[in-house]
Structures are given as structure tokens and as C-alpha cells.
Amino acid sequence: MSEGMRTVLSAFRVLEEVAYAQPVGVGELARRLRLPKSTVQRALRTLWTAGWICPDGAEVTRWVLTTRALHIGQRAIADLSVRDAATAIMHELRKETGETSHLMVREGDRAVLIERVETEHPIRAVIPLGSAVPLHGSSNGKAMLASLPREQVREILGGKLERYTGRTIVDWDEFFAELDRVAKRGYASNVGEWRTDITAVASPIFDHDGTPVASISVSAPGSRMTDELRQTYGELVLEAAQRISATLGYRLPV
């Protein structure tokens, strides 16, 4: 990475941290970002010159966003949909895995497919756009449920976990333990829990408020997605979901 690129990335990191910690000084920024104070100071001066931040008061010791940054952020949130944020990354994911990528949102107790990028394999997991799949029996659904309070999960799913295949989790304690595993590793897996012939991995997409608004997955016939590939693809969908979430304004916890 060139020196110029590192400088630009440092400036963006400082700008983002000012947005979340304002008013904030150089020392605190340096500690939070683990950057030298001199680097942070240069980035602050650059951002001030460009009109993105300004001192909080007469003394140049603590910094806040200007209305320029706020207006642009509000415009981006208003104009950007999950599909817009995800489409290019879904194509990258298909290229990396060679398998179909799905984007789903939650509607009630179902996950609904709103976008897909198909594999070039002649044998594929075909789910038409607009199709609804059970939350508890799909990787996309489990990914969206994992970060929610467990009582809310019960309310969403109702009193009974319906069985679709011999692998469907229908016991509440077992299902909540599965959600705990999903939350810990960052992605959900599904090996024949809804349809016996489909294996998939999915990761949640969060909006700027930290709400799980969608999930992105890689799906394939079970014969093609081995245990090893499932872990590899899980890490790829996690990275993809984090990139989409960042585009929507979500910030990973420090």
C-alpha cells in the first residue's frame, strides 16, 4: 500500500471516529484508533481544511462534525437500499465461490429472497425471486435472528418450530444454542434443514442503527459444499456482510 493511500485511509478512520465520539480530542482519537498522535493531528487538519470537521469552541483541542458531513450522511442513508449496497458484493462473492449468492430480508416469520446472483454450474439450488423460506430452517433466517433477544425470537417464530426435514431443529433450547453459535462465529449454516438437497451459509447485514435488516448467503447442492468449504464460504459471507453493513452506516463495535 502506498504512503498516499495510507494517509487517505487514516483520514477516513479519523473522520468516522470523530462522528461517533464527538466532541473528541487528539489523544483520545489516537488511543481509540491506535495511531500516532502526529498522524491523527495531520488527518484532523486535512479534514478541517476540507470542511468535514471543525473545532468544538474557540480552542482547537476537541473536534466535531460539520453540517457538511451530516448532510451527506443523511442523503446517503435516504438514497441507498440494501439491494443497492449488496449487488456488486454479491457478484464478487459468486466469483470467489462459484456458487449462487442470495440476499434476503425478513417478513414476519419468513425470509424473503429479494436478489440473487446465479452460479454457472448446471446443477444449482434454484429459489425464485420473491420466494419465502422459514427463518428457523434456513441459514439466512438464522443469521437475521441470532442478534435478537431470545424472547423476541420466540414471538417472531410463534409457539412451535415446524419440522421440514430430518435435520430441522425443532427444540427451542437446541435452537437457541444454535443461534448462540451463529452469533459467536458471525455466520449461520444450513445443511438440509429446509430442503434436504440444499446447503448454505449466511451472515447478517446491519443498518446504521445496528438492526439486522437482511442477510447474504452462498447456497449450493449439498454434494458440492463440503464441511471444509462451508467454513471457507462462511468466512467469505461474513466479510461480505460486514462490507455491506458498513456501506449502510453500521459500525462494528470497537
PDB file of C-alpha atoms in Angstrom:
ATOM      1  CA  MET A   1       0.000   0.000   0.000  1.00  0.00           C
ATOM      2  CA  SER A   2       1.354   3.405  -0.971  1.00  0.00           C
ATOM      3  CA  GLU A   3       2.023   6.187   1.525  1.00  0.00           C
ATOM      4  CA  GLY A   4      -0.691   8.294  -0.107  1.00  0.00           C
ATOM      5  CA  MET A   5      -3.256   5.519   0.278  1.00  0.00           C
ATOM      6  CA  ARG A   6      -2.350   5.048   3.966  1.00  0.00           C
ATOM      7  CA  THR A   7      -2.797   8.784   4.521  1.00  0.00           C
ATOM      8  CA  VAL A   8      -6.238   8.767   2.903  1.00  0.00           C
ATOM      9  CA  LEU A   9      -7.361   5.713   4.887  1.00  0.00           C
ATOM     10  CA  SER A  10      -6.140   7.264   8.141  1.00  0.00           C
ATOM     11  CA  ALA A  11      -8.128  10.414   7.395  1.00  0.00           C
ATOM     12  CA  PHE A  12     -11.308   8.387   6.804  1.00  0.00           C
ATOM     13  CA  ARG A  13     -10.763   6.419  10.019  1.00  0.00           C
ATOM     14  CA  VAL A  14     -10.331   9.652  11.961  1.00  0.00           C
ATOM     15  CA  LEU A  15     -13.449  11.157  10.363  1.00  0.00           C
ATOM     16  CA  GLU A  16     -15.518   8.097  11.286  1.00  0.00           C
ATOM     17  CA  GLU A  17     -14.228   8.124  14.865  1.00  0.00           C
ATOM     18  CA  VAL A  18     -14.988  11.839  15.271  1.00  0.00           C
ATOM     19  CA  ALA A  19     -18.553  11.096  14.127  1.00  0.00           C
ATOM     20  CA  TYR A  20     -19.047   8.513  16.876  1.00  0.00           C
ATOM     21  CA  ALA A  21     -17.084  10.102  19.719  1.00  0.00           C
ATOM     22  CA  GLN A  22     -17.547  13.858  19.179  1.00  0.00           C
ATOM     23  CA  PRO A  23     -16.502  16.135  20.728  1.00  0.00           C
ATOM     24  CA  VAL A  24     -13.167  14.373  20.889  1.00  0.00           C
ATOM     25  CA  GLY A  25      -9.517  15.344  21.191  1.00  0.00           C
ATOM     26  CA  VAL A  26      -6.328  14.161  19.551  1.00  0.00           C
ATOM     27  CA  GLY A  27      -5.201  11.986  22.469  1.00  0.00           C
ATOM     28  CA  GLU A  28      -8.460  10.072  22.721  1.00  0.00           C
ATOM     29  CA  LEU A  29      -8.607   9.576  18.955  1.00  0.00           C
ATOM     30  CA  ALA A  30      -5.065   8.239  18.921  1.00  0.00           C
ATOM     31  CA  ARG A  31      -5.884   5.757  21.686  1.00  0.00           C
ATOM     32  CA  ARG A  32      -9.121   4.573  20.092  1.00  0.00           C
ATOM     33  CA  LEU A  33      -7.583   4.175  16.641  1.00  0.00           C
ATOM     34  CA  ARG A  34      -4.154   3.025  17.826  1.00  0.00           C
ATOM     35  CA  LEU A  35      -2.470   5.597  15.624  1.00  0.00           C
ATOM     36  CA  PRO A  36       0.390   8.017  16.408  1.00  0.00           C
ATOM     37  CA  LYS A  37      -0.787  11.423  17.617  1.00  0.00           C
ATOM     38  CA  SER A  38       1.107  13.057  14.760  1.00  0.00           C
ATOM     39  CA  THR A  39      -0.843  11.002  12.210  1.00  0.00           C
ATOM     40  CA  VAL A  40      -4.150  11.878  13.851  1.00  0.00           C
ATOM     41  CA  GLN A  41      -3.229  15.564  14.037  1.00  0.00           C
ATOM     42  CA  ARG A  42      -2.400  15.683  10.318  1.00  0.00           C
ATOM     43  CA  ALA A  43      -5.661  13.946   9.450  1.00  0.00           C
ATOM     44  CA  LEU A  44      -7.653  16.383  11.593  1.00  0.00           C
ATOM     45  CA  ARG A  45      -6.043  19.388   9.919  1.00  0.00           C
ATOM     46  CA  THR A  46      -6.760  17.920   6.486  1.00  0.00           C
ATOM     47  CA  LEU A  47     -10.395  17.224   7.344  1.00  0.00           C
ATOM     48  CA  TRP A  48     -10.772  20.736   8.796  1.00  0.00           C
ATOM     49  CA  THR A  49      -9.344  22.292   5.648  1.00  0.00           C
ATOM     50  CA  ALA A  50     -11.763  20.206   3.538  1.00  0.00           C
ATOM     51  CA  GLY A  51     -14.722  21.341   5.657  1.00  0.00           C
ATOM     52  CA  TRP A  52     -15.684  17.993   7.156  1.00  0.00           C
ATOM     53  CA  ILE A  53     -14.893  18.822  10.804  1.00  0.00           C
ATOM     54  CA  CYS A  54     -14.300  21.898  12.943  1.00  0.00           C
ATOM     55  CA  PRO A  55     -13.139  22.724  16.494  1.00  0.00           C
ATOM     56  CA  ASP A  56     -15.729  22.482  19.235  1.00  0.00           C
ATOM     57  CA  GLY A  57     -15.338  26.014  20.596  1.00  0.00           C
ATOM     58  CA  ALA A  58     -12.667  28.665  20.432  1.00  0.00           C
ATOM     59  CA  GLU A  59      -9.740  26.384  21.306  1.00  0.00           C
ATOM     60  CA  VAL A  60      -8.536  23.864  18.735  1.00  0.00           C
ATOM     61  CA  THR A  61      -8.461  20.909  21.124  1.00  0.00           C
ATOM     62  CA  ARG A  62     -11.686  18.976  20.514  1.00  0.00           C
ATOM     63  CA  TRP A  63     -13.383  18.237  17.221  1.00  0.00           C
ATOM     64  CA  VAL A  64     -16.925  17.758  15.892  1.00  0.00           C
ATOM     65  CA  LEU A  65     -18.503  17.099  12.506  1.00  0.00           C
ATOM     66  CA  THR A  66     -19.680  19.996  10.379  1.00  0.00           C
ATOM     67  CA  THR A  67     -23.133  20.105   8.809  1.00  0.00           C
ATOM     68  CA  ARG A  68     -21.497  19.151   5.504  1.00  0.00           C
ATOM     69  CA  ALA A  69     -20.697  15.685   6.814  1.00  0.00           C
ATOM     70  CA  LEU A  70     -24.130  15.336   8.394  1.00  0.00           C
ATOM     71  CA  HIS A  71     -25.998  16.314   5.231  1.00  0.00           C
ATOM     72  CA  ILE A  72     -24.059  13.896   3.065  1.00  0.00           C
ATOM     73  CA  GLY A  73     -24.559  11.071   5.551  1.00  0.00           C
ATOM     74  CA  GLN A  74     -28.301  11.669   5.734  1.00  0.00           C
ATOM     75  CA  ARG A  75     -28.529  11.782   1.931  1.00  0.00           C
ATOM     76  CA  ALA A  76     -26.653   8.505   1.588  1.00  0.00           C
ATOM     77  CA  ILE A  77     -28.891   6.713   4.095  1.00  0.00           C
ATOM     78  CA  ALA A  78     -32.043   8.016   2.407  1.00  0.00           C
ATOM     79  CA  ASP A  79     -30.998   7.036  -1.119  1.00  0.00           C
ATOM     80  CA  LEU A  80     -29.246   3.709  -0.530  1.00  0.00           C
ATOM     81  CA  SER A  81     -31.186   0.459  -0.322  1.00  0.00           C
ATOM     82  CA  VAL A  82     -29.883  -2.885   0.875  1.00  0.00           C
ATOM     83  CA  ARG A  83     -30.052  -4.211  -2.683  1.00  0.00           C
ATOM     84  CA  ASP A  84     -28.027  -1.261  -3.981  1.00  0.00           C
ATOM     85  CA  ALA A  85     -25.386  -1.816  -1.319  1.00  0.00           C
ATOM     86  CA  ALA A  86     -25.214  -5.583  -1.857  1.00  0.00           C
ATOM     87  CA  THR A  87     -25.365  -6.184  -5.613  1.00  0.00           C
ATOM     88  CA  ALA A  88     -21.717  -5.612  -6.535  1.00  0.00           C
ATOM     89  CA  ILE A  89     -20.515  -7.565  -3.495  1.00  0.00           C
ATOM     90  CA  MET A  90     -22.829 -10.465  -4.385  1.00  0.00           C
ATOM     91  CA  HIS A  91     -21.170 -10.683  -7.793  1.00  0.00           C
ATOM     92  CA  GLU A  92     -17.765 -10.759  -6.085  1.00  0.00           C
ATOM     93  CA  LEU A  93     -18.984 -13.498  -3.756  1.00  0.00           C
ATOM     94  CA  ARG A  94     -20.229 -15.595  -6.678  1.00  0.00           C
ATOM     95  CA  LYS A  95     -16.876 -15.131  -8.405  1.00  0.00           C
ATOM     96  CA  GLU A  96     -14.973 -16.192  -5.275  1.00  0.00           C
ATOM     97  CA  THR A  97     -17.091 -19.278  -4.566  1.00  0.00           C
ATOM     98  CA  GLY A  98     -18.514 -20.225  -7.944  1.00  0.00           C
ATOM     99  CA  GLU A  99     -21.884 -20.691  -6.211  1.00  0.00           C
ATOM    100  CA  THR A 100     -25.184 -18.803  -6.051  1.00  0.00           C
ATOM    101  CA  SER A 101     -25.405 -15.790  -3.766  1.00  0.00           C
ATOM    102  CA  HIS A 102     -28.759 -14.847  -2.196  1.00  0.00           C
ATOM    103  CA  LEU A 103     -29.909 -11.647  -0.488  1.00  0.00           C
ATOM    104  CA  MET A 104     -32.907 -11.983   1.834  1.00  0.00           C
ATOM    105  CA  VAL A 105     -34.935  -9.767   4.165  1.00  0.00           C
ATOM    106  CA  ARG A 106     -37.256 -10.765   6.997  1.00  0.00           C
ATOM    107  CA  GLU A 107     -41.025 -10.582   6.613  1.00  0.00           C
ATOM    108  CA  GLY A 108     -42.776 -11.939   9.682  1.00  0.00           C
ATOM    109  CA  ASP A 109     -41.566 -15.472  10.361  1.00  0.00           C
ATOM    110  CA  ARG A 110     -40.087 -15.898   6.874  1.00  0.00           C
ATOM    111  CA  ALA A 111     -37.001 -14.818   4.982  1.00  0.00           C
ATOM    112  CA  VAL A 112     -37.852 -13.450   1.522  1.00  0.00           C
ATOM    113  CA  LEU A 113     -35.457 -13.541  -1.424  1.00  0.00           C
ATOM    114  CA  ILE A 114     -35.024 -10.074  -2.968  1.00  0.00           C
ATOM    115  CA  GLU A 115     -31.884 -10.598  -5.085  1.00  0.00           C
ATOM    116  CA  ARG A 116     -29.710 -13.444  -6.323  1.00  0.00           C
ATOM    117  CA  VAL A 117     -26.604 -13.929  -8.453  1.00  0.00           C
ATOM    118  CA  GLU A 118     -26.655 -17.377 -10.029  1.00  0.00           C
ATOM    119  CA  THR A 119     -23.873 -19.917 -10.292  1.00  0.00           C
ATOM    120  CA  GLU A 120     -22.743 -21.093 -13.712  1.00  0.00           C
ATOM    121  CA  HIS A 121     -22.957 -24.736 -12.612  1.00  0.00           C
ATOM    122  CA  PRO A 122     -25.730 -26.608 -14.447  1.00  0.00           C
ATOM    123  CA  ILE A 123     -26.780 -28.241 -11.153  1.00  0.00           C
ATOM    124  CA  ARG A 124     -27.788 -25.498  -8.739  1.00  0.00           C
ATOM    125  CA  ALA A 125     -30.046 -24.598  -5.815  1.00  0.00           C
ATOM    126  CA  VAL A 126     -32.883 -22.726  -7.521  1.00  0.00           C
ATOM    127  CA  ILE A 127     -35.032 -20.363  -5.439  1.00  0.00           C
ATOM    128  CA  PRO A 128     -37.162 -17.879  -7.439  1.00  0.00           C
ATOM    129  CA  LEU A 129     -37.111 -14.186  -6.506  1.00  0.00           C
ATOM    130  CA  GLY A 130     -39.848 -13.406  -4.020  1.00  0.00           C
ATOM    131  CA  SER A 131     -39.752 -16.879  -2.501  1.00  0.00           C
ATOM    132  CA  ALA A 132     -40.165 -17.162   1.264  1.00  0.00           C
ATOM    133  CA  VAL A 133     -38.239 -19.660   3.389  1.00  0.00           C
ATOM    134  CA  PRO A 134     -38.645 -20.446   7.109  1.00  0.00           C
ATOM    135  CA  LEU A 135     -36.413 -18.416   9.398  1.00  0.00           C
ATOM    136  CA  HIS A 136     -35.567 -21.313  11.705  1.00  0.00           C
ATOM    137  CA  GLY A 137     -34.844 -23.710   8.834  1.00  0.00           C
ATOM    138  CA  SER A 138     -32.598 -21.506   6.707  1.00  0.00           C
ATOM    139  CA  SER A 139     -29.139 -20.028   7.081  1.00  0.00           C
ATOM    140  CA  ASN A 140     -30.444 -16.604   6.026  1.00  0.00           C
ATOM    141  CA  GLY A 141     -33.150 -16.712   8.674  1.00  0.00           C
ATOM    142  CA  LYS A 142     -30.888 -17.892  11.485  1.00  0.00           C
ATOM    143  CA  ALA A 143     -28.365 -15.200  10.574  1.00  0.00           C
ATOM    144  CA  MET A 144     -31.006 -12.477  10.997  1.00  0.00           C
ATOM    145  CA  LEU A 145     -32.339 -13.932  14.260  1.00  0.00           C
ATOM    146  CA  ALA A 146     -29.028 -14.555  16.021  1.00  0.00           C
ATOM    147  CA  SER A 147     -28.514 -10.988  17.316  1.00  0.00           C
ATOM    148  CA  LEU A 148     -32.095 -10.523  18.552  1.00  0.00           C
ATOM    149  CA  PRO A 149     -33.252 -11.069  22.152  1.00  0.00           C
ATOM    150  CA  ARG A 150     -34.417 -14.650  22.566  1.00  0.00           C
ATOM    151  CA  GLU A 151     -37.913 -13.659  23.715  1.00  0.00           C
ATOM    152  CA  GLN A 152     -38.291 -11.611  20.539  1.00  0.00           C
ATOM    153  CA  VAL A 153     -37.201 -14.648  18.523  1.00  0.00           C
ATOM    154  CA  ARG A 154     -39.961 -16.689  20.194  1.00  0.00           C
ATOM    155  CA  GLU A 155     -42.518 -14.007  19.366  1.00  0.00           C
ATOM    156  CA  ILE A 156     -41.396 -13.891  15.735  1.00  0.00           C
ATOM    157  CA  LEU A 157     -41.455 -17.660  15.246  1.00  0.00           C
ATOM    158  CA  GLY A 158     -44.572 -18.403  17.307  1.00  0.00           C
ATOM    159  CA  GLY A 159     -45.102 -21.286  19.662  1.00  0.00           C
ATOM    160  CA  LYS A 160     -43.785 -24.186  17.553  1.00  0.00           C
ATOM    161  CA  LEU A 161     -40.757 -24.847  15.385  1.00  0.00           C
ATOM    162  CA  GLU A 162     -42.085 -26.699  12.362  1.00  0.00           C
ATOM    163  CA  ARG A 163     -40.140 -29.659  11.010  1.00  0.00           C
ATOM    164  CA  TYR A 164     -39.285 -29.629   7.284  1.00  0.00           C
ATOM    165  CA  THR A 165     -36.640 -32.355   7.102  1.00  0.00           C
ATOM    166  CA  GLY A 166     -34.998 -34.763   9.489  1.00  0.00           C
ATOM    167  CA  ARG A 167     -32.306 -32.115  10.141  1.00  0.00           C
ATOM    168  CA  THR A 168     -34.648 -29.236  11.065  1.00  0.00           C
ATOM    169  CA  ILE A 169     -34.089 -28.004  14.628  1.00  0.00           C
ATOM    170  CA  VAL A 170     -37.458 -28.150  16.408  1.00  0.00           C
ATOM    171  CA  ASP A 171     -36.384 -27.970  20.075  1.00  0.00           C
ATOM    172  CA  TRP A 172     -36.225 -24.420  21.485  1.00  0.00           C
ATOM    173  CA  ASP A 173     -33.197 -24.979  23.714  1.00  0.00           C
ATOM    174  CA  GLU A 174     -31.304 -26.558  20.838  1.00  0.00           C
ATOM    175  CA  PHE A 175     -32.359 -23.767  18.506  1.00  0.00           C
ATOM    176  CA  PHE A 176     -31.245 -21.034  20.922  1.00  0.00           C
ATOM    177  CA  ALA A 177     -27.901 -22.820  21.352  1.00  0.00           C
ATOM    178  CA  GLU A 178     -27.586 -22.797  17.572  1.00  0.00           C
ATOM    179  CA  LEU A 179     -28.270 -19.048  17.482  1.00  0.00           C
ATOM    180  CA  ASP A 180     -25.579 -18.542  20.135  1.00  0.00           C
ATOM    181  CA  ARG A 181     -23.101 -20.350  17.879  1.00  0.00           C
ATOM    182  CA  VAL A 182     -24.169 -18.231  14.920  1.00  0.00           C
ATOM    183  CA  ALA A 183     -23.722 -15.007  16.887  1.00  0.00           C
ATOM    184  CA  LYS A 184     -20.271 -16.096  18.091  1.00  0.00           C
ATOM    185  CA  ARG A 185     -18.801 -17.029  14.701  1.00  0.00           C
ATOM    186  CA  GLY A 186     -20.694 -14.421  12.655  1.00  0.00           C
ATOM    187  CA  TYR A 187     -22.398 -16.692  10.154  1.00  0.00           C
ATOM    188  CA  ALA A 188     -25.096 -19.371  10.091  1.00  0.00           C
ATOM    189  CA  SER A 189     -25.026 -22.686   8.296  1.00  0.00           C
ATOM    190  CA  ASN A 190     -27.808 -24.886   6.999  1.00  0.00           C
ATOM    191  CA  VAL A 191     -27.212 -28.471   5.934  1.00  0.00           C
ATOM    192  CA  GLY A 192     -30.516 -29.790   4.630  1.00  0.00           C
ATOM    193  CA  GLU A 193     -32.676 -28.200   7.339  1.00  0.00           C
ATOM    194  CA  TRP A 194     -35.257 -26.806   4.929  1.00  0.00           C
ATOM    195  CA  ARG A 195     -34.621 -28.825   1.787  1.00  0.00           C
ATOM    196  CA  THR A 196     -32.516 -31.936   2.009  1.00  0.00           C
ATOM    197  CA  ASP A 197     -30.609 -31.098  -1.172  1.00  0.00           C
ATOM    198  CA  ILE A 198     -29.518 -27.543  -0.205  1.00  0.00           C
ATOM    199  CA  THR A 199     -26.563 -26.477   1.903  1.00  0.00           C
ATOM    200  CA  ALA A 200     -25.937 -22.812   2.638  1.00  0.00           C
ATOM    201  CA  VAL A 201     -24.072 -20.327   4.806  1.00  0.00           C
ATOM    202  CA  ALA A 202     -25.289 -16.797   5.578  1.00  0.00           C
ATOM    203  CA  SER A 203     -24.298 -13.716   7.553  1.00  0.00           C
ATOM    204  CA  PRO A 204     -26.466 -10.827   8.820  1.00  0.00           C
ATOM    205  CA  ILE A 205     -26.468  -7.318   7.349  1.00  0.00           C
ATOM    206  CA  PHE A 206     -26.984  -4.458   9.830  1.00  0.00           C
ATOM    207  CA  ASP A 207     -28.196  -0.921   9.163  1.00  0.00           C
ATOM    208  CA  HIS A 208     -26.815   2.244  10.746  1.00  0.00           C
ATOM    209  CA  ASP A 209     -28.846   1.581  13.924  1.00  0.00           C
ATOM    210  CA  GLY A 210     -27.425  -1.920  14.335  1.00  0.00           C
ATOM    211  CA  THR A 211     -30.692  -3.600  13.306  1.00  0.00           C
ATOM    212  CA  PRO A 212     -30.364  -6.839  11.278  1.00  0.00           C
ATOM    213  CA  VAL A 213     -32.204  -5.793   8.117  1.00  0.00           C
ATOM    214  CA  ALA A 214     -31.099  -8.551   5.730  1.00  0.00           C
ATOM    215  CA  SER A 215     -28.698 -11.437   5.229  1.00  0.00           C
ATOM    216  CA  ILE A 216     -26.436 -12.602   2.437  1.00  0.00           C
ATOM    217  CA  SER A 217     -25.743 -16.245   1.701  1.00  0.00           C
ATOM    218  CA  VAL A 218     -23.987 -18.727  -0.527  1.00  0.00           C
ATOM    219  CA  SER A 219     -26.107 -21.753  -1.463  1.00  0.00           C
ATOM    220  CA  ALA A 220     -25.272 -24.954  -3.300  1.00  0.00           C
ATOM    221  CA  PRO A 221     -26.331 -28.567  -3.619  1.00  0.00           C
ATOM    222  CA  GLY A 222     -25.142 -30.396  -0.520  1.00  0.00           C
ATOM    223  CA  SER A 223     -22.927 -32.700  -2.567  1.00  0.00           C
ATOM    224  CA  ARG A 224     -20.833 -29.714  -3.674  1.00  0.00           C
ATOM    225  CA  MET A 225     -20.395 -27.878  -0.366  1.00  0.00           C
ATOM    226  CA  THR A 226     -18.178 -29.958   1.901  1.00  0.00           C
ATOM    227  CA  ASP A 227     -17.638 -29.206   5.605  1.00  0.00           C
ATOM    228  CA  GLU A 228     -14.324 -27.523   4.747  1.00  0.00           C
ATOM    229  CA  LEU A 229     -15.880 -25.398   2.017  1.00  0.00           C
ATOM    230  CA  ARG A 230     -18.756 -24.475   4.330  1.00  0.00           C
ATOM    231  CA  GLN A 231     -16.302 -22.916   6.767  1.00  0.00           C
ATOM    232  CA  THR A 232     -14.429 -21.133   3.971  1.00  0.00           C
ATOM    233  CA  TYR A 233     -17.637 -19.802   2.444  1.00  0.00           C
ATOM    234  CA  GLY A 234     -18.909 -18.801   5.894  1.00  0.00           C
ATOM    235  CA  GLU A 235     -15.891 -16.565   6.400  1.00  0.00           C
ATOM    236  CA  LEU A 236     -16.433 -15.075   2.937  1.00  0.00           C
ATOM    237  CA  VAL A 237     -20.120 -14.269   3.552  1.00  0.00           C
ATOM    238  CA  LEU A 238     -19.188 -12.748   6.926  1.00  0.00           C
ATOM    239  CA  GLU A 239     -16.711 -10.414   5.240  1.00  0.00           C
ATOM    240  CA  ALA A 240     -19.249  -9.602   2.507  1.00  0.00           C
ATOM    241  CA  ALA A 241     -21.981  -8.819   5.057  1.00  0.00           C
ATOM    242  CA  GLN A 242     -19.640  -6.578   7.037  1.00  0.00           C
ATOM    243  CA  ARG A 243     -18.807  -4.598   3.890  1.00  0.00           C
ATOM    244  CA  ILE A 244     -22.489  -4.166   3.019  1.00  0.00           C
ATOM    245  CA  SER A 245     -23.312  -3.176   6.609  1.00  0.00           C
ATOM    246  CA  ALA A 246     -20.534  -0.582   6.568  1.00  0.00           C
ATOM    247  CA  THR A 247     -21.998   0.874   3.370  1.00  0.00           C
ATOM    248  CA  LEU A 248     -25.353   1.196   5.158  1.00  0.00           C
ATOM    249  CA  GLY A 249     -23.705   3.090   8.002  1.00  0.00           C
ATOM    250  CA  TYR A 250     -23.170   0.277  10.503  1.00  0.00           C
ATOM    251  CA  ARG A 251     -20.034   0.463  12.583  1.00  0.00           C
ATOM    252  CA  LEU A 252     -18.513  -2.645  14.115  1.00  0.00           C
ATOM    253  CA  PRO A 253     -18.071  -2.395  17.904  1.00  0.00           C
ATOM    254  CA  VAL A 254     -14.592  -1.198  18.866  1.00  0.00           C
TER     255      VAL A 254
END
